[in-house]
PDB file of C-alpha atoms in Angstrom:
ATOM      1  CA  MET A  16      -0.004   0.009  -0.005  1.00  0.00           C
ATOM      2  CA  MET A  17       2.916   2.386   0.399  1.00  0.00           C
ATOM      3  CA  ARG A  18       3.929   2.321  -3.265  1.00  0.00           C
ATOM      4  CA  PRO A  19       2.666   5.339  -5.201  1.00  0.00           C
ATOM      5  CA  HIS A  20      -0.545   4.710  -7.113  1.00  0.00           C
ATOM      6  CA  ASP A  21       0.250   3.992 -10.775  1.00  0.00           C
ATOM      7  CA  PRO A  22      -2.844   4.103 -13.017  1.00  0.00           C
ATOM      8  CA  ALA A  23      -3.007   1.898 -16.106  1.00  0.00           C
ATOM      9  CA  LYS A  24      -3.375   4.947 -18.372  1.00  0.00           C
ATOM     10  CA  ALA A  25      -0.229   6.979 -18.910  1.00  0.00           C
ATOM     11  CA  LYS A  26      -0.439  10.597 -17.789  1.00  0.00           C
ATOM     12  CA  GLU A  27       0.077  11.712 -21.387  1.00  0.00           C
ATOM     13  CA  GLN A  28      -3.121   9.858 -22.385  1.00  0.00           C
ATOM     14  CA  VAL A  29      -5.361  11.605 -19.875  1.00  0.00           C
ATOM     15  CA  VAL A  30      -7.369  14.693 -20.722  1.00  0.00           C
ATOM     16  CA  THR A  31      -6.930  17.568 -18.259  1.00  0.00           C
ATOM     17  CA  ARG A  32     -10.235  18.082 -16.432  1.00  0.00           C
ATOM     18  CA  LYS A  33     -11.376  20.229 -13.569  1.00  0.00           C
ATOM     19  CA  VAL A  34     -12.999  17.233 -11.814  1.00  0.00           C
ATOM     20  CA  ILE A  35      -9.578  15.598 -11.428  1.00  0.00           C
ATOM     21  CA  GLN A  36      -8.309  18.665  -9.574  1.00  0.00           C
ATOM     22  CA  ASP A  37     -11.493  18.796  -7.493  1.00  0.00           C
ATOM     23  CA  ILE A  38     -11.016  15.188  -6.398  1.00  0.00           C
ATOM     24  CA  ARG A  39      -7.336  15.886  -5.603  1.00  0.00           C
ATOM     25  CA  GLU A  40      -8.340  18.822  -3.460  1.00  0.00           C
ATOM     26  CA  ARG A  41     -10.834  16.647  -1.608  1.00  0.00           C
ATOM     27  CA  ILE A  42      -8.074  14.076  -1.005  1.00  0.00           C
ATOM     28  CA  SER A  43      -5.572  16.654   0.291  1.00  0.00           C
ATOM     29  CA  SER A  44      -8.090  18.385   2.546  1.00  0.00           C
ATOM     30  CA  TRP A  45      -9.919  15.232   3.712  1.00  0.00           C
ATOM     31  CA  LYS A  46     -10.837  15.040   7.395  1.00  0.00           C
ATOM     32  CA  GLU A  47     -13.659  12.482   7.449  1.00  0.00           C
ATOM     33  CA  HIS A  48     -16.560  10.842   5.564  1.00  0.00           C
ATOM     34  CA  ALA A  49     -16.799   8.942   2.323  1.00  0.00           C
ATOM     35  CA  THR A  50     -16.316  10.377  -1.139  1.00  0.00           C
ATOM     36  CA  VAL A  51     -18.622   9.183  -3.953  1.00  0.00           C
ATOM     37  CA  VAL A  52     -17.679   9.689  -7.622  1.00  0.00           C
ATOM     38  CA  THR A  53     -20.257   8.933 -10.308  1.00  0.00           C
ATOM     39  CA  GLY A  54     -21.552  10.157 -13.665  1.00  0.00           C
ATOM     40  CA  ARG A  55     -23.048   8.981 -16.904  1.00  0.00           C
ATOM     41  CA  HIS A  56     -21.714   5.996 -18.821  1.00  0.00           C
ATOM     42  CA  GLY A  57     -18.454   6.887 -20.572  1.00  0.00           C
ATOM     43  CA  SER A  58     -17.952  10.202 -18.743  1.00  0.00           C
ATOM     44  CA  GLY A  59     -14.553   9.176 -17.397  1.00  0.00           C
ATOM     45  CA  LYS A  60     -15.253   8.508 -13.748  1.00  0.00           C
ATOM     46  CA  SER A  61     -12.602   5.851 -13.255  1.00  0.00           C
ATOM     47  CA  VAL A  62     -10.012   7.759 -15.241  1.00  0.00           C
ATOM     48  CA  ALA A  63     -10.668  10.868 -13.086  1.00  0.00           C
ATOM     49  CA  VAL A  64     -10.330   8.937  -9.829  1.00  0.00           C
ATOM     50  CA  HIS A  65      -7.167   7.122 -10.894  1.00  0.00           C
ATOM     51  CA  GLU A  66      -5.578  10.317 -12.251  1.00  0.00           C
ATOM     52  CA  ALA A  67      -6.407  12.199  -9.010  1.00  0.00           C
ATOM     53  CA  LEU A  68      -4.663   9.371  -7.120  1.00  0.00           C
ATOM     54  CA  ARG A  69      -1.614   9.235  -9.425  1.00  0.00           C
ATOM     55  CA  GLY A  70       1.583   9.019  -7.383  1.00  0.00           C
ATOM     56  CA  LEU A  71      -0.150   8.937  -4.024  1.00  0.00           C
ATOM     57  CA  PRO A  72       1.225   6.377  -1.545  1.00  0.00           C
ATOM     58  CA  GLY A  73      -1.140   4.502   0.780  1.00  0.00           C
ATOM     59  CA  THR A  74      -3.767   3.857  -1.840  1.00  0.00           C
ATOM     60  CA  PHE A  75      -5.536   0.547  -2.499  1.00  0.00           C
ATOM     61  CA  VAL A  76      -8.175  -0.069  -5.190  1.00  0.00           C
ATOM     62  CA  HIS A  77     -10.678  -2.907  -4.743  1.00  0.00           C
ATOM     63  CA  THR A  78     -13.462  -3.962  -7.099  1.00  0.00           C
ATOM     64  CA  VAL A  79     -16.816  -4.667  -5.512  1.00  0.00           C
ATOM     65  CA  ASP A  80     -18.312  -7.143  -7.926  1.00  0.00           C
ATOM     66  CA  ASN A  81     -20.007  -9.862  -5.825  1.00  0.00           C
ATOM     67  CA  ALA A  82     -21.435 -10.539  -2.405  1.00  0.00           C
ATOM     68  CA  GLY A  83     -18.101 -11.793  -1.084  1.00  0.00           C
ATOM     69  CA  TRP A  84     -16.251  -8.575  -1.844  1.00  0.00           C
ATOM     70  CA  LYS A  85     -15.187  -7.936   1.790  1.00  0.00           C
ATOM     71  CA  ASP A  86     -13.613 -11.391   2.162  1.00  0.00           C
ATOM     72  CA  ILE A  87     -11.785 -10.849  -1.125  1.00  0.00           C
ATOM     73  CA  LEU A  88     -10.585  -7.463   0.095  1.00  0.00           C
ATOM     74  CA  TYR A  89      -9.129  -9.006   3.264  1.00  0.00           C
ATOM     75  CA  LYS A  90      -7.470 -11.762   1.211  1.00  0.00           C
ATOM     76  CA  GLU A  91      -5.983  -9.249  -1.267  1.00  0.00           C
ATOM     77  CA  LEU A  92      -4.532  -7.292   1.668  1.00  0.00           C
ATOM     78  CA  HIS A  93      -3.292 -10.574   3.300  1.00  0.00           C
ATOM     79  CA  LEU A  94      -5.474 -10.056   6.371  1.00  0.00           C
ATOM     80  CA  ASP A  95      -7.394 -12.586   8.422  1.00  0.00           C
ATOM     81  CA  GLY A  96     -10.464 -10.360   8.762  1.00  0.00           C
ATOM     82  CA  ALA A  97     -11.911  -7.016   9.737  1.00  0.00           C
ATOM     83  CA  GLY A  98      -9.959  -6.833  12.993  1.00  0.00           C
ATOM     84  CA  MET A  99      -6.650  -6.668  11.130  1.00  0.00           C
ATOM     85  CA  LEU A 100      -7.929  -3.975   8.779  1.00  0.00           C
ATOM     86  CA  LYS A 101      -7.807  -1.218  11.427  1.00  0.00           C
ATOM     87  CA  GLU A 102      -4.236  -2.245  12.344  1.00  0.00           C
ATOM     88  CA  LEU A 103      -3.170  -2.114   8.711  1.00  0.00           C
ATOM     89  CA  PHE A 104      -4.706   1.324   8.161  1.00  0.00           C
ATOM     90  CA  ASN A 105      -3.142   2.646  11.359  1.00  0.00           C
ATOM     91  CA  ARG A 106       0.299   1.410  10.270  1.00  0.00           C
ATOM     92  CA  VAL A 107      -0.074   2.949   6.826  1.00  0.00           C
ATOM     93  CA  ALA A 108      -1.256   6.226   8.397  1.00  0.00           C
ATOM     94  CA  THR A 109       1.821   6.276  10.650  1.00  0.00           C
ATOM     95  CA  GLU A 110       4.079   5.958   7.605  1.00  0.00           C
ATOM     96  CA  LEU A 111       2.159   8.630   5.682  1.00  0.00           C
ATOM     97  CA  GLN A 112       2.479  11.028   8.678  1.00  0.00           C
ATOM     98  CA  LYS A 113       6.276  10.699   8.367  1.00  0.00           C
ATOM     99  CA  ASP A 114       6.229  11.701   4.720  1.00  0.00           C
ATOM    100  CA  PRO A 115       6.152  15.495   4.404  1.00  0.00           C
ATOM    101  CA  GLU A 116       5.430  15.179   0.663  1.00  0.00           C
ATOM    102  CA  ALA A 117       2.342  12.957   1.005  1.00  0.00           C
ATOM    103  CA  PRO A 118      -0.796  14.983   0.108  1.00  0.00           C
ATOM    104  CA  SER A 119      -2.903  12.615   2.214  1.00  0.00           C
ATOM    105  CA  LYS A 120      -1.901  11.623   5.662  1.00  0.00           C
ATOM    106  CA  VAL A 121      -4.386   8.763   5.831  1.00  0.00           C
ATOM    107  CA  PRO A 122      -4.665   5.681   3.606  1.00  0.00           C
ATOM    108  CA  ILE A 123      -7.141   5.722   0.729  1.00  0.00           C
ATOM    109  CA  LEU A 124      -9.356   2.767  -0.097  1.00  0.00           C
ATOM    110  CA  VAL A 125     -11.096   2.975  -3.468  1.00  0.00           C
ATOM    111  CA  LEU A 126     -14.178   0.794  -3.826  1.00  0.00           C
ATOM    112  CA  ASP A 127     -14.697   0.472  -7.573  1.00  0.00           C
ATOM    113  CA  ILE A 128     -18.222  -0.646  -8.303  1.00  0.00           C
ATOM    114  CA  PRO A 129     -18.735  -1.835 -11.872  1.00  0.00           C
ATOM    115  CA  ARG A 130     -21.967  -1.218 -13.732  1.00  0.00           C
ATOM    116  CA  GLU A 131     -22.899  -4.905 -13.433  1.00  0.00           C
ATOM    117  CA  THR A 132     -22.901  -4.757  -9.635  1.00  0.00           C
ATOM    118  CA  THR A 133     -26.531  -4.114  -8.722  1.00  0.00           C
ATOM    119  CA  GLU A 134     -26.870  -5.500  -5.234  1.00  0.00           C
ATOM    120  CA  GLY A 135     -25.268  -4.940  -1.874  1.00  0.00           C
ATOM    121  CA  MET A 136     -25.026  -1.132  -1.806  1.00  0.00           C
ATOM    122  CA  PRO A 137     -26.308  -0.974   1.825  1.00  0.00           C
ATOM    123  CA  LEU A 138     -23.296  -3.135   2.818  1.00  0.00           C
ATOM    124  CA  VAL A 139     -20.912  -0.922   0.825  1.00  0.00           C
ATOM    125  CA  SER A 140     -22.492   2.172   2.321  1.00  0.00           C
ATOM    126  CA  ASN A 141     -22.194   0.894   5.858  1.00  0.00           C
ATOM    127  CA  PHE A 142     -18.604  -0.217   5.321  1.00  0.00           C
ATOM    128  CA  ALA A 143     -17.621   3.177   3.886  1.00  0.00           C
ATOM    129  CA  LYS A 144     -19.360   5.012   6.743  1.00  0.00           C
ATOM    130  CA  GLU A 145     -17.664   2.864   9.347  1.00  0.00           C
ATOM    131  CA  MET A 146     -14.224   3.205   7.804  1.00  0.00           C
ATOM    132  CA  SER A 147     -14.413   6.909   7.037  1.00  0.00           C
ATOM    133  CA  SER A 148     -16.510   8.179   9.923  1.00  0.00           C
ATOM    134  CA  ASP A 149     -17.505   5.884  12.783  1.00  0.00           C
ATOM    135  CA  ARG A 150     -15.697   2.748  13.796  1.00  0.00           C
ATOM    136  CA  LEU A 151     -12.206   3.663  12.738  1.00  0.00           C
ATOM    137  CA  GLY A 152     -12.490   7.284  13.671  1.00  0.00           C
ATOM    138  CA  ALA A 153     -11.753   8.506  10.128  1.00  0.00           C
ATOM    139  CA  ALA A 154      -8.659   6.355   9.817  1.00  0.00           C
ATOM    140  CA  VAL A 155      -9.139   5.743   6.090  1.00  0.00           C
ATOM    141  CA  HIS A 156     -10.551   7.818   3.280  1.00  0.00           C
ATOM    142  CA  VAL A 157     -12.998   5.625   1.368  1.00  0.00           C
ATOM    143  CA  ILE A 158     -13.646   6.718  -2.231  1.00  0.00           C
ATOM    144  CA  VAL A 159     -16.541   4.943  -3.907  1.00  0.00           C
ATOM    145  CA  CYS A 160     -16.325   5.027  -7.701  1.00  0.00           C
ATOM    146  CA  ALA A 161     -19.753   3.938  -8.903  1.00  0.00           C
ATOM    147  CA  SER A 162     -19.977   3.185 -12.621  1.00  0.00           C
ATOM    148  CA  SER A 163     -23.760   3.369 -12.561  1.00  0.00           C
ATOM    149  CA  ALA A 164     -25.460   6.587 -11.464  1.00  0.00           C
ATOM    150  CA  GLY A 165     -28.385   4.464 -10.261  1.00  0.00           C
ATOM    151  CA  THR A 166     -26.043   2.510  -8.036  1.00  0.00           C
ATOM    152  CA  ALA A 167     -24.510   5.690  -6.705  1.00  0.00           C
ATOM    153  CA  MET A 168     -27.965   7.022  -5.839  1.00  0.00           C
ATOM    154  CA  THR A 169     -28.547   4.012  -3.579  1.00  0.00           C
ATOM    155  CA  PHE A 170     -25.286   4.643  -1.769  1.00  0.00           C
ATOM    156  CA  ASP A 171     -25.989   6.270   1.595  1.00  0.00           C
ATOM    157  CA  ALA A 172     -23.286   6.723   4.242  1.00  0.00           C
ATOM    158  CA  GLY A 173     -25.635   8.734   6.396  1.00  0.00           C
ATOM    159  CA  GLY A 174     -26.825  11.563   4.162  1.00  0.00           C
ATOM    160  CA  SER A 175     -25.058  14.563   2.712  1.00  0.00           C
ATOM    161  CA  GLN A 176     -23.446  15.312   6.085  1.00  0.00           C
ATOM    162  CA  ARG A 177     -21.537  11.992   5.919  1.00  0.00           C
ATOM    163  CA  GLN A 178     -20.456  11.855   2.289  1.00  0.00           C
ATOM    164  CA  VAL A 179     -19.181  14.215  -0.444  1.00  0.00           C
ATOM    165  CA  ASN A 180     -20.457  13.524  -3.976  1.00  0.00           C
ATOM    166  CA  PHE A 181     -18.754  14.289  -7.234  1.00  0.00           C
ATOM    167  CA  TRP A 182     -20.614  14.077 -10.549  1.00  0.00           C
ATOM    168  CA  VAL A 183     -18.319  13.610 -13.521  1.00  0.00           C
ATOM    169  CA  GLU A 184     -19.843  15.519 -16.386  1.00  0.00           C
ATOM    170  CA  ASP A 185     -19.640  14.453 -20.004  1.00  0.00           C
ATOM    171  CA  LEU A 186     -16.579  15.733 -21.842  1.00  0.00           C
ATOM    172  CA  THR A 187     -16.822  19.345 -22.974  1.00  0.00           C
ATOM    173  CA  GLU A 188     -16.198  20.044 -26.667  1.00  0.00           C
ATOM    174  CA  GLN A 189     -12.641  21.201 -25.811  1.00  0.00           C
ATOM    175  CA  GLU A 190     -12.001  18.062 -23.703  1.00  0.00           C
ATOM    176  CA  ALA A 191     -13.359  15.859 -26.507  1.00  0.00           C
ATOM    177  CA  GLN A 192     -11.067  17.522 -28.975  1.00  0.00           C
ATOM    178  CA  GLN A 193      -8.092  16.993 -26.658  1.00  0.00           C
ATOM    179  CA  LEU A 194      -9.050  13.296 -26.175  1.00  0.00           C
ATOM    180  CA  LEU A 195      -9.344  12.778 -29.934  1.00  0.00           C
ATOM    181  CA  GLU A 196      -5.942  14.417 -30.463  1.00  0.00           C
ATOM    182  CA  LEU A 197      -4.433  12.091 -27.839  1.00  0.00           C
ATOM    183  CA  GLU A 198      -5.973   9.123 -29.668  1.00  0.00           C
ATOM    184  CA  GLY A 199      -4.617  10.242 -33.033  1.00  0.00           C
ATOM    185  CA  HIS A 200      -7.923  11.567 -34.419  1.00  0.00           C
ATOM    186  CA  GLY A 201      -7.327  15.313 -33.969  1.00  0.00           C
ATOM    187  CA  GLN A 202      -8.092  16.154 -37.596  1.00  0.00           C
ATOM    188  CA  ASP A 203     -11.506  14.483 -37.310  1.00  0.00           C
ATOM    189  CA  TRP A 204     -12.638  16.025 -34.027  1.00  0.00           C
ATOM    190  CA  LYS A 205     -15.495  18.129 -35.563  1.00  0.00           C
ATOM    191  CA  GLN A 206     -16.966  14.991 -37.157  1.00  0.00           C
ATOM    192  CA  PHE A 207     -16.848  13.093 -33.836  1.00  0.00           C
ATOM    193  CA  VAL A 208     -18.275  15.971 -31.773  1.00  0.00           C
ATOM    194  CA  ALA A 209     -21.144  16.508 -34.227  1.00  0.00           C
ATOM    195  CA  ALA A 210     -22.162  12.843 -34.085  1.00  0.00           C
TER     196      ALA A 210
END
C-alpha cells in the first residue's frame, strides 16, 4: 500500500479536467466521511479517480463485484479479517504522517463498483461509513467510484453530512477535442463531436 498509485493509463493519455483537480483537493483536505464519484456511462469517472490518485502512496483499489467482496478485500490485503484492517490502516497512516510530501496523511481505499454490480449497496454504504466516519475514527478515506449513477444514488453513508459527492460531467467540446488528439484523431474532431 505504500507504493505510489500507478494508473494503467499513462499521464500523457489523460485529458486535463477540472473534476480531477476537485477530487485531488478533496483528498488533500480530507478530514472524514466517504467520497462518492459517479456520472453517466463513458464520462470518465474511473479515469478521473485514478488520475487524481496518481503518485499517491497509501492507496488501495478494490473492485466490488460480488457478495463476497469484503472477504476478497481481506485476502488481497493478506489479512485474516476485519480486525486486522484497522491495524493495517493505522500502520499505513503512521508511515504517511512521516512523509512531508504525502498529500494525504491517511490511507485511501477505493471501492470500484462496476456497472454490473446491482446488489449490496447498503453493505458498501455501511462499510464506507464505518471506515471513514464511525468505527475507525476517520482512519481511512473511502472513495466509492460507482460506474452506474443508479447504483450511486442508492449509496448512503448517512446523508449529505456523511459523504461528499462528485458528478463527472460528459466531456466538454474542448475536452473531447483533446481526447481525440491524444488518440490520433485530432483532424476528425469536428466530425466526432457533431455525431
